[in-house]
């Protein structure tokens, strides 16, 4: 990867964060918060996106961001007020900004008109204030020193100098420049240094410098940082232009009196004279009271410097109240402070700078690491966990009694490994805020669309969860909130009639509970219409006609695939389309969904998610000669076959009657074509929730316990295998396969156990 | 660029050409038959130590093993050639190879030799046995023995039961 | 000139990364801070020869940062280069008024950056 590509990666990473931030900021602004800190933060985010884009030449992005930034700049200055219209425009601009970032990232330019309307709107808003803006500019205290001053002005100023320099030595005046320079105290206060300016000038041509003492105050009035000196510099180089000289003084504009005069053309008509005299007080520069001269040649610049230091000026009166003449002897400089020339504070010897070693930055409180690198560590720690448990398993009783030290060591190893695992997992963790922050926006839009007033409350945004889980969380959350807004929360009129506040509330919460993260989406709407749900479920054969499911079971039915068509549920004042998709998405990341509804009071859905995806809590089962693992998140309960109520269905298959439901039975040994002694009575049923709330019962030969495993891909070296979600390596080093509960359900239903 | 290429061409002598044309094979046996794969594809040779069977796959997929933390599928070459499943013992050998970006193992009876053959001596597989033409890249004769060159991609492809 | 210790202060990681790349390639030792407050922390513990700072930053912006630097007797003569954009002349002027030594316009040209540093450091 080239440097530039690497920077781009950093940049786009940063853009994602900044865009998220913007979204978050405007969610709050939208609620009426017009805190200047927030508006400033929004400005900064846009500014940063623009800044980076400029570095990479993403011109479309720069252009759009610039318009947005300009508007935000005026908003934060109060020149444009943050009206609701402006907020709406900004929210739209955030989306567009994301589009432009996306286009830059994928190198797929957007249509020219993309965002044009908004751009114009922003420009119009900003321009409406243009006059104010200009006035503000004039408020700044800057000295109008400009290289491109008009000629007329130049000519009038020239007069000042003509006389003064008429007598200047002029053997060959071509390319000879005379610069007079008098620093103000401010120049030193900003850590500028005449020495550096001279050094730079010296690089332009042959230079000589004269220092002139200005009237020095009595010692009692002497200001350490006062300026009692001006310099006249003569610079000779045929190719020199004024702009080049001016550039040297770029940073000290306004902090000094300066004049740049080209010699040899002074006495002319002034027509060709490009000299610009912009000194604030030419008379000061040419103060006739200047009486002492310090003559310096190029070679002596080093010496002059010391003299030029404000610190040293303190000493100057002592040396030169009457005569400052003669160049400072080298020995004096070498002798340093003892010789009456204090060591300059800003000119530390370079040797000293170099030998500080390589202490690292201390201001950085976080580092950015490629996720791939973290995953590699996660993987290796996974291996370590396995190896460690493998070692522990090897310890039989004989060994235990024989090698107590070894046992103790293994225990410490186990502990450390567990700690290491936790720490590594924590690296991948991120606050759920990054997903939550997108929701206020959604709720607002839903409110507009449905005409309902909906408030969103969020708690626990700082709860941390694995990055991959977070990435998978956005869609299901969006879906569930959309459902709450569409179907859960009633219209204002209905709510008022029911004695509820007109505005509905959706509460989004996150908390950690043991090894899981619980995400709750709660509304104070009408709740699920169970009667209607059950009716639909029966008519669709999801529930057996004679079954009598509990309220909880009915609520759970909204996740069944049978409910995923709009017609079927449009009149159910509970949930709507595609909740089965939500469930399967959550299942995919090892989570589960639970729904609780109270008629007239509202609905609460709880997502239980694993802290991390890399490690899975599983039940280890024996099927034939093989061991399989079933994700605990899918398992509802386990039942001994001898206690189970099996029934035959006309197709010849077997179903399990459990809690008012008929559940498809899959004999894993049969499905996986595994041999094994099958004493039907001693076998177990593992009741799992598959797609939707649809359950399946897996017959296994034995249940061997629960454990955590590291998920390994089968596809890395092989291909997808039906009914198998992946593999894992057990304590003994052998591979166990992970049962794909969803996949089993999806496969041929005619192959149910006979 | 051109110059560099020319120089390289000039520098190649006869023996180098011969070397370029040479092919090193790992030879292994299944029953009486000898097969070979290019040595550069071989990653590891290990004794058979069982494998976790994979359901819903062809019978020649013996299962998966743990190779230092990654899961690697094992193909039974005998079964792949349609001669029935191998009844493996501890003397049987798994040759782990890389095919594309994947690592796979093939179960064979024994590894016999490292052979150096010339590419010029590789013959096309005679038409007839379709499994042979499908799974072999060519045939080479080495010291009177016929060595079938395994087409690894063909061996590992379409291993799913439903394929 | 190499071996200079430079503190870079910017809330944009992209800019920090680019500065780091340019400066460390030039043989400088680079310190990073993401806002003015962090910048002051670095200054408290590290000897730094030049500071390059952004203006728009959270917590403590560049103007406040420069003011704080100048207000402490210790850093009165520490050169501070302001990172500005073409369009924020007013910010640059404010930065300068606060005590900024010089400035460089983002996006910066690496050579220009080095030359600006040379212009303000011995």
CSV table of N, CA and C in Angstrom, one decimal, chain A residues 35-146:
chain,number,residue,atom,x,y,z
A,35,UNK,N,-26.8,24.8,21.4
A,35,UNK,CA,-25.6,25.0,22.1
A,35,UNK,C,-24.4,25.3,21.2
A,36,UNK,N,-23.7,26.4,21.4
A,36,UNK,CA,-22.7,26.8,20.5
A,36,UNK,C,-21.6,25.7,20.4
A,37,UNK,N,-21.3,25.0,21.5
A,37,UNK,CA,-20.3,24.0,21.5
A,37,UNK,C,-20.7,22.9,20.4
A,38,UNK,N,-21.9,22.6,20.4
A,38,UNK,CA,-22.4,21.6,19.4
A,38,UNK,C,-22.3,22.1,18.0
A,39,UNK,N,-22.7,23.3,17.8
A,39,UNK,CA,-22.6,23.9,16.4
A,39,UNK,C,-21.1,23.9,16.0
A,40,UNK,N,-20.3,24.3,17.0
A,40,UNK,CA,-18.8,24.3,16.7
A,40,UNK,C,-18.3,23.0,16.3
A,41,UNK,N,-18.8,22.0,17.0
A,41,UNK,CA,-18.3,20.6,16.8
A,41,UNK,C,-18.8,20.2,15.4
A,42,UNK,N,-20.0,20.6,15.0
A,42,UNK,CA,-20.4,20.3,13.6
A,42,UNK,C,-19.6,20.9,12.6
A,43,UNK,N,-19.3,22.2,12.9
A,43,UNK,CA,-18.4,22.9,12.0
A,43,UNK,C,-17.1,22.2,11.8
A,44,UNK,N,-16.5,21.8,13.0
A,44,UNK,CA,-15.2,21.2,12.9
A,44,UNK,C,-15.2,19.9,12.1
A,45,UNK,N,-16.3,19.1,12.3
A,45,UNK,CA,-16.4,17.8,11.6
A,45,UNK,C,-16.4,18.1,10.1
A,46,UNK,N,-17.2,19.1,9.6
A,46,UNK,CA,-17.3,19.4,8.2
A,46,UNK,C,-15.9,19.9,7.7
A,47,UNK,N,-15.3,20.7,8.6
A,47,UNK,CA,-14.0,21.3,8.3
A,47,UNK,C,-13.0,20.2,8.1
A,48,UNK,N,-13.0,19.2,9.0
A,48,UNK,CA,-12.0,18.2,9.0
A,48,UNK,C,-12.2,17.3,7.7
A,49,UNK,N,-13.4,17.0,7.4
A,49,UNK,CA,-13.7,16.2,6.2
A,49,UNK,C,-13.2,17.0,5.0
A,50,UNK,N,-13.4,18.3,4.9
A,50,UNK,CA,-13.0,19.1,3.8
A,50,UNK,C,-11.4,19.1,3.8
A,51,UNK,N,-10.8,19.3,4.9
A,51,UNK,CA,-9.4,19.4,5.0
A,51,UNK,C,-8.7,18.2,4.4
A,52,UNK,N,-9.1,17.0,4.8
A,52,UNK,CA,-8.5,15.8,4.3
A,52,UNK,C,-8.8,15.7,2.8
A,53,UNK,N,-10.0,16.0,2.4
A,53,UNK,CA,-10.4,15.8,1.0
A,53,UNK,C,-9.5,16.7,0.1
A,54,UNK,N,-9.2,17.8,0.6
A,54,UNK,CA,-8.3,18.7,-0.1
A,54,UNK,C,-6.9,18.1,-0.3
A,55,UNK,N,-6.5,17.4,0.7
A,55,UNK,CA,-5.2,16.7,0.6
A,55,UNK,C,-5.1,15.7,-0.5
A,56,UNK,N,-6.3,15.0,-0.7
A,56,UNK,CA,-6.3,14.0,-1.7
A,56,UNK,C,-6.8,14.4,-3.0
A,57,UNK,N,-7.2,15.7,-3.1
A,57,UNK,CA,-7.7,16.2,-4.3
A,57,UNK,C,-9.1,15.7,-4.7
A,58,UNK,N,-9.9,15.4,-3.7
A,58,UNK,CA,-11.3,15.0,-3.9
A,58,UNK,C,-12.1,16.3,-4.2
A,59,UNK,N,-12.1,16.8,-5.4
A,59,UNK,CA,-12.6,18.2,-5.5
A,59,UNK,C,-14.1,18.3,-5.4
A,60,UNK,N,-14.8,17.3,-5.8
A,60,UNK,CA,-16.3,17.4,-5.6
A,60,UNK,C,-16.6,17.4,-4.2
A,61,UNK,N,-15.9,16.6,-3.4
A,61,UNK,CA,-16.2,16.5,-1.9
A,61,UNK,C,-15.8,17.9,-1.3
A,62,UNK,N,-14.6,18.4,-1.7
A,62,UNK,CA,-14.1,19.6,-1.2
A,62,UNK,C,-15.1,20.7,-1.4
A,63,UNK,N,-15.6,20.7,-2.7
A,63,UNK,CA,-16.5,21.8,-3.0
A,63,UNK,C,-17.8,21.8,-2.2
A,64,UNK,N,-18.4,20.6,-2.1
A,64,UNK,CA,-19.6,20.5,-1.3
A,64,UNK,C,-19.3,20.8,0.2
A,65,UNK,N,-18.3,20.2,0.7
A,65,UNK,CA,-18.0,20.5,2.1
A,65,UNK,C,-17.7,21.9,2.4
A,66,UNK,N,-17.1,22.6,1.4
A,66,UNK,CA,-16.8,24.0,1.5
A,66,UNK,C,-18.1,24.8,1.7
A,67,UNK,N,-19.0,24.5,0.9
A,67,UNK,CA,-20.3,25.2,1.0
A,67,UNK,C,-21.0,25.0,2.3
A,68,UNK,N,-20.9,23.8,2.8
A,68,UNK,CA,-21.5,23.4,4.0
A,68,UNK,C,-20.7,24.1,5.2
A,69,UNK,N,-19.4,24.0,5.1
A,69,UNK,CA,-18.6,24.6,6.1
A,69,UNK,C,-18.8,26.1,6.2
A,70,UNK,N,-18.9,26.8,5.1
A,70,UNK,CA,-19.2,28.2,5.0
A,70,UNK,C,-20.5,28.5,5.8
A,71,UNK,N,-21.5,27.7,5.5
A,71,UNK,CA,-22.8,28.0,6.2
A,71,UNK,C,-22.6,27.8,7.7
A,72,UNK,N,-22.0,26.7,8.0
A,72,UNK,CA,-21.8,26.4,9.5
A,72,UNK,C,-21.0,27.4,10.2
A,73,UNK,N,-20.0,28.0,9.4
A,73,UNK,CA,-19.2,29.0,10.0
A,73,UNK,C,-20.0,30.2,10.4
A,74,UNK,N,-20.9,30.5,9.5
A,74,UNK,CA,-21.8,31.7,9.7
A,74,UNK,C,-22.8,31.4,10.8
A,75,UNK,N,-23.2,30.2,10.8
A,75,UNK,CA,-24.2,29.8,11.9
A,75,UNK,C,-23.5,30.0,13.2
A,76,UNK,N,-22.3,29.5,13.3
A,76,UNK,CA,-21.7,29.6,14.7
A,76,UNK,C,-21.3,31.0,15.0
A,77,UNK,N,-21.1,31.8,14.0
A,77,UNK,CA,-20.9,33.2,14.3
A,77,UNK,C,-22.2,34.0,14.6
A,78,UNK,N,-23.3,33.3,14.4
A,78,UNK,CA,-24.5,34.0,14.6
A,78,UNK,C,-25.0,34.8,13.4
A,79,UNK,N,-24.3,34.7,12.3
A,79,UNK,CA,-24.6,35.5,11.2
A,79,UNK,C,-25.8,34.9,10.5
A,80,UNK,N,-25.9,33.5,10.6
A,80,UNK,CA,-27.1,32.8,10.1
A,80,UNK,C,-27.7,32.1,11.3
A,81,UNK,N,-29.0,32.3,11.4
A,81,UNK,CA,-29.6,31.6,12.6
A,81,UNK,C,-30.0,30.2,12.3
A,82,UNK,N,-29.9,29.4,13.3
A,82,UNK,CA,-30.1,27.9,13.2
A,82,UNK,C,-31.6,27.7,13.2
A,83,UNK,N,-32.3,28.1,12.2
A,83,UNK,CA,-33.7,27.9,12.1
A,83,UNK,C,-34.0,26.4,11.8
A,84,UNK,N,-35.3,26.0,11.9
A,84,UNK,CA,-35.6,24.7,11.6
A,84,UNK,C,-35.3,24.3,10.2
A,85,UNK,N,-35.5,25.3,9.3
A,85,UNK,CA,-35.2,25.1,7.9
A,85,UNK,C,-33.7,24.8,7.7
A,86,UNK,N,-32.9,25.5,8.4
A,86,UNK,CA,-31.4,25.4,8.3
A,86,UNK,C,-31.1,24.0,8.9
A,87,UNK,N,-31.7,23.6,10.0
A,87,UNK,CA,-31.4,22.3,10.5
A,87,UNK,C,-31.8,21.2,9.5
A,88,UNK,N,-32.9,21.3,8.9
A,88,UNK,CA,-33.3,20.3,7.9
A,88,UNK,C,-32.3,20.3,6.8
A,89,UNK,N,-31.9,21.4,6.4
A,89,UNK,CA,-30.9,21.5,5.3
A,89,UNK,C,-29.6,20.8,5.7
A,90,UNK,N,-29.2,21.1,6.9
A,90,UNK,CA,-28.0,20.5,7.4
A,90,UNK,C,-28.0,19.0,7.4
A,91,UNK,N,-29.2,18.5,7.9
A,91,UNK,CA,-29.4,17.1,8.0
A,91,UNK,C,-29.3,16.4,6.6
A,92,UNK,N,-29.9,17.1,5.7
A,92,UNK,CA,-29.8,16.7,4.3
A,92,UNK,C,-28.4,16.8,3.8
A,93,UNK,N,-27.7,17.8,4.2
A,93,UNK,CA,-26.3,18.0,3.8
A,93,UNK,C,-25.4,16.9,4.4
A,94,UNK,N,-25.8,16.4,5.6
A,94,UNK,CA,-25.0,15.3,6.1
A,94,UNK,C,-25.0,14.1,5.3
A,95,UNK,N,-26.2,13.8,4.8
A,95,UNK,CA,-26.4,12.7,3.9
A,95,UNK,C,-25.6,12.9,2.6
A,96,UNK,N,-25.7,14.1,2.1
A,96,UNK,CA,-25.0,14.3,0.8
A,96,UNK,C,-23.5,14.3,1.0
A,97,UNK,N,-23.1,14.8,2.2
A,97,UNK,CA,-21.7,14.7,2.5
A,97,UNK,C,-21.2,13.3,2.5
A,98,UNK,N,-22.0,12.4,3.1
A,98,UNK,CA,-21.7,11.0,3.1
A,98,UNK,C,-21.7,10.4,1.7
A,99,UNK,N,-22.6,10.9,0.9
A,99,UNK,CA,-22.6,10.5,-0.5
A,99,UNK,C,-21.3,10.9,-1.2
A,100,UNK,N,-20.8,12.1,-1.0
A,100,UNK,CA,-19.6,12.5,-1.6
A,100,UNK,C,-18.4,11.8,-1.0
A,101,UNK,N,-18.4,11.5,0.3
A,101,UNK,CA,-17.3,10.7,0.8
A,101,UNK,C,-17.3,9.4,0.2
A,102,UNK,N,-18.5,8.8,0.1
A,102,UNK,CA,-18.6,7.4,-0.5
A,102,UNK,C,-18.1,7.4,-1.9
A,103,UNK,N,-18.5,8.5,-2.7
A,103,UNK,CA,-18.1,8.6,-4.1
A,103,UNK,C,-16.5,8.7,-4.2
A,104,UNK,N,-16.0,9.4,-3.2
A,104,UNK,CA,-14.5,9.6,-3.2
A,104,UNK,C,-13.9,8.3,-2.9
A,105,UNK,N,-14.5,7.6,-2.0
A,105,UNK,CA,-13.9,6.3,-1.5
A,105,UNK,C,-13.9,5.3,-2.6
A,106,UNK,N,-15.1,5.2,-3.3
A,106,UNK,CA,-15.2,4.2,-4.4
A,106,UNK,C,-14.7,4.7,-5.7
A,107,UNK,N,-14.3,6.0,-5.7
A,107,UNK,CA,-13.8,6.5,-7.0
A,107,UNK,C,-14.9,6.5,-8.1
A,108,UNK,N,-16.1,6.7,-7.6
A,108,UNK,CA,-17.2,6.7,-8.6
A,108,UNK,C,-17.9,8.0,-8.5
A,109,UNK,N,-17.5,8.9,-9.4
A,109,UNK,CA,-18.1,10.3,-9.2
A,109,UNK,C,-19.6,10.3,-9.3
A,110,UNK,N,-20.2,11.2,-8.5
A,110,UNK,CA,-21.6,11.4,-8.5
A,110,UNK,C,-22.0,12.2,-9.7
A,111,UNK,N,-23.3,12.2,-10.0
A,111,UNK,CA,-23.8,13.0,-11.1
A,111,UNK,C,-23.6,14.5,-10.7
A,112,UNK,N,-23.4,15.3,-11.7
A,112,UNK,CA,-23.0,16.7,-11.4
A,112,UNK,C,-24.1,17.4,-10.6
A,113,UNK,N,-25.4,17.0,-10.8
A,113,UNK,CA,-26.4,17.7,-10.1
A,113,UNK,C,-26.6,17.2,-8.7
A,114,UNK,N,-25.9,16.1,-8.3
A,114,UNK,CA,-26.1,15.6,-7.0
A,114,UNK,C,-25.7,16.6,-5.9
A,115,UNK,N,-26.7,16.9,-5.1
A,115,UNK,CA,-26.5,17.8,-4.0
A,115,UNK,C,-26.5,19.3,-4.5
A,116,UNK,N,-26.7,19.5,-5.8
A,116,UNK,CA,-26.6,20.8,-6.3
A,116,UNK,C,-27.6,21.8,-5.7
A,117,UNK,N,-28.9,21.3,-5.6
A,117,UNK,CA,-29.9,22.1,-5.0
A,117,UNK,C,-29.5,22.6,-3.6
A,118,UNK,N,-29.0,21.6,-2.8
A,118,UNK,CA,-28.7,21.9,-1.4
A,118,UNK,C,-27.5,22.9,-1.4
A,119,UNK,N,-26.6,22.6,-2.3
A,119,UNK,CA,-25.4,23.5,-2.4
A,119,UNK,C,-25.8,24.9,-2.6
A,120,UNK,N,-26.7,25.1,-3.6
A,120,UNK,CA,-27.2,26.4,-3.9
A,120,UNK,C,-28.0,27.0,-2.7
A,121,UNK,N,-28.8,26.2,-2.0
A,121,UNK,CA,-29.5,26.6,-0.9
A,121,UNK,C,-28.5,27.1,0.2
A,122,UNK,N,-27.5,26.4,0.4
A,122,UNK,CA,-26.5,26.7,1.5
A,122,UNK,C,-25.8,28.0,1.1
A,123,UNK,N,-25.5,28.1,-0.2
A,123,UNK,CA,-24.8,29.3,-0.7
A,123,UNK,C,-25.7,30.5,-0.5
A,124,UNK,N,-27.0,30.3,-0.9
A,124,UNK,CA,-27.9,31.4,-0.7
A,124,UNK,C,-28.0,31.9,0.7
A,125,UNK,N,-28.1,31.0,1.6
A,125,UNK,CA,-28.2,31.3,3.0
A,125,UNK,C,-27.0,32.1,3.5
A,126,UNK,N,-25.8,31.6,3.0
A,126,UNK,CA,-24.6,32.2,3.4
A,126,UNK,C,-24.4,33.5,2.8
A,127,UNK,N,-24.8,33.6,1.5
A,127,UNK,CA,-24.6,34.9,0.8
A,127,UNK,C,-25.5,36.0,1.3
A,128,UNK,N,-26.7,35.6,1.8
A,128,UNK,CA,-27.6,36.5,2.3
A,128,UNK,C,-26.9,37.4,3.4
A,129,UNK,N,-25.9,36.9,3.9
A,129,UNK,CA,-25.2,37.5,5.0
A,129,UNK,C,-23.8,38.0,4.6
A,130,UNK,N,-23.6,38.1,3.3
A,130,UNK,CA,-22.3,38.4,2.8
A,130,UNK,C,-21.8,39.7,3.3
A,131,UNK,N,-22.7,40.7,3.3
A,131,UNK,CA,-22.2,42.1,3.6
A,131,UNK,C,-21.7,42.1,5.1
A,132,UNK,N,-22.5,41.5,5.9
A,132,UNK,CA,-22.0,41.4,7.3
A,132,UNK,C,-20.7,40.7,7.4
A,133,UNK,N,-20.6,39.7,6.6
A,133,UNK,CA,-19.3,38.9,6.6
A,133,UNK,C,-18.1,39.8,6.3
A,134,UNK,N,-18.3,40.7,5.2
A,134,UNK,CA,-17.2,41.5,4.8
A,134,UNK,C,-16.9,42.5,5.9
A,135,UNK,N,-17.9,43.0,6.5
A,135,UNK,CA,-17.7,44.0,7.6
A,135,UNK,C,-16.9,43.4,8.7
A,136,UNK,N,-17.2,42.2,9.0
A,136,UNK,CA,-16.5,41.5,10.0
A,136,UNK,C,-15.0,41.4,9.7
A,137,UNK,N,-14.8,41.1,8.5
A,137,UNK,CA,-13.4,40.9,8.1
A,137,UNK,C,-12.6,42.2,8.4
A,138,UNK,N,-13.3,43.3,8.2
A,138,UNK,CA,-12.5,44.6,8.5
A,138,UNK,C,-12.3,44.8,10.0
A,139,UNK,N,-13.0,44.0,10.8
A,139,UNK,CA,-12.7,44.2,12.2
A,139,UNK,C,-11.4,43.6,12.6
A,140,UNK,N,-10.8,42.8,11.8
A,140,UNK,CA,-9.6,42.2,12.1
A,140,UNK,C,-8.4,43.2,12.1
A,141,UNK,N,-7.6,43.1,13.0
A,141,UNK,CA,-6.5,44.0,13.1
A,141,UNK,C,-5.4,43.5,12.3
A,142,UNK,N,-5.5,43.7,11.0
A,142,UNK,CA,-4.3,43.4,10.3
A,142,UNK,C,-3.8,44.6,9.5
A,143,UNK,N,-2.5,44.6,9.3
A,143,UNK,CA,-1.9,45.7,8.6
A,143,UNK,C,-2.0,45.5,7.2
A,144,UNK,N,-2.4,46.4,6.4
A,144,UNK,CA,-2.6,46.2,5.0
A,144,UNK,C,-1.3,46.2,4.2
A,145,UNK,N,-0.5,45.2,4.5
A,145,UNK,CA,0.8,45.1,3.8
A,145,UNK,C,0.5,44.1,2.7
A,146,UNK,N,0.5,44.5,1.5
A,146,UNK,CA,0.3,43.5,0.5
A,146,UNK,C,1.3,43.7,-0.6
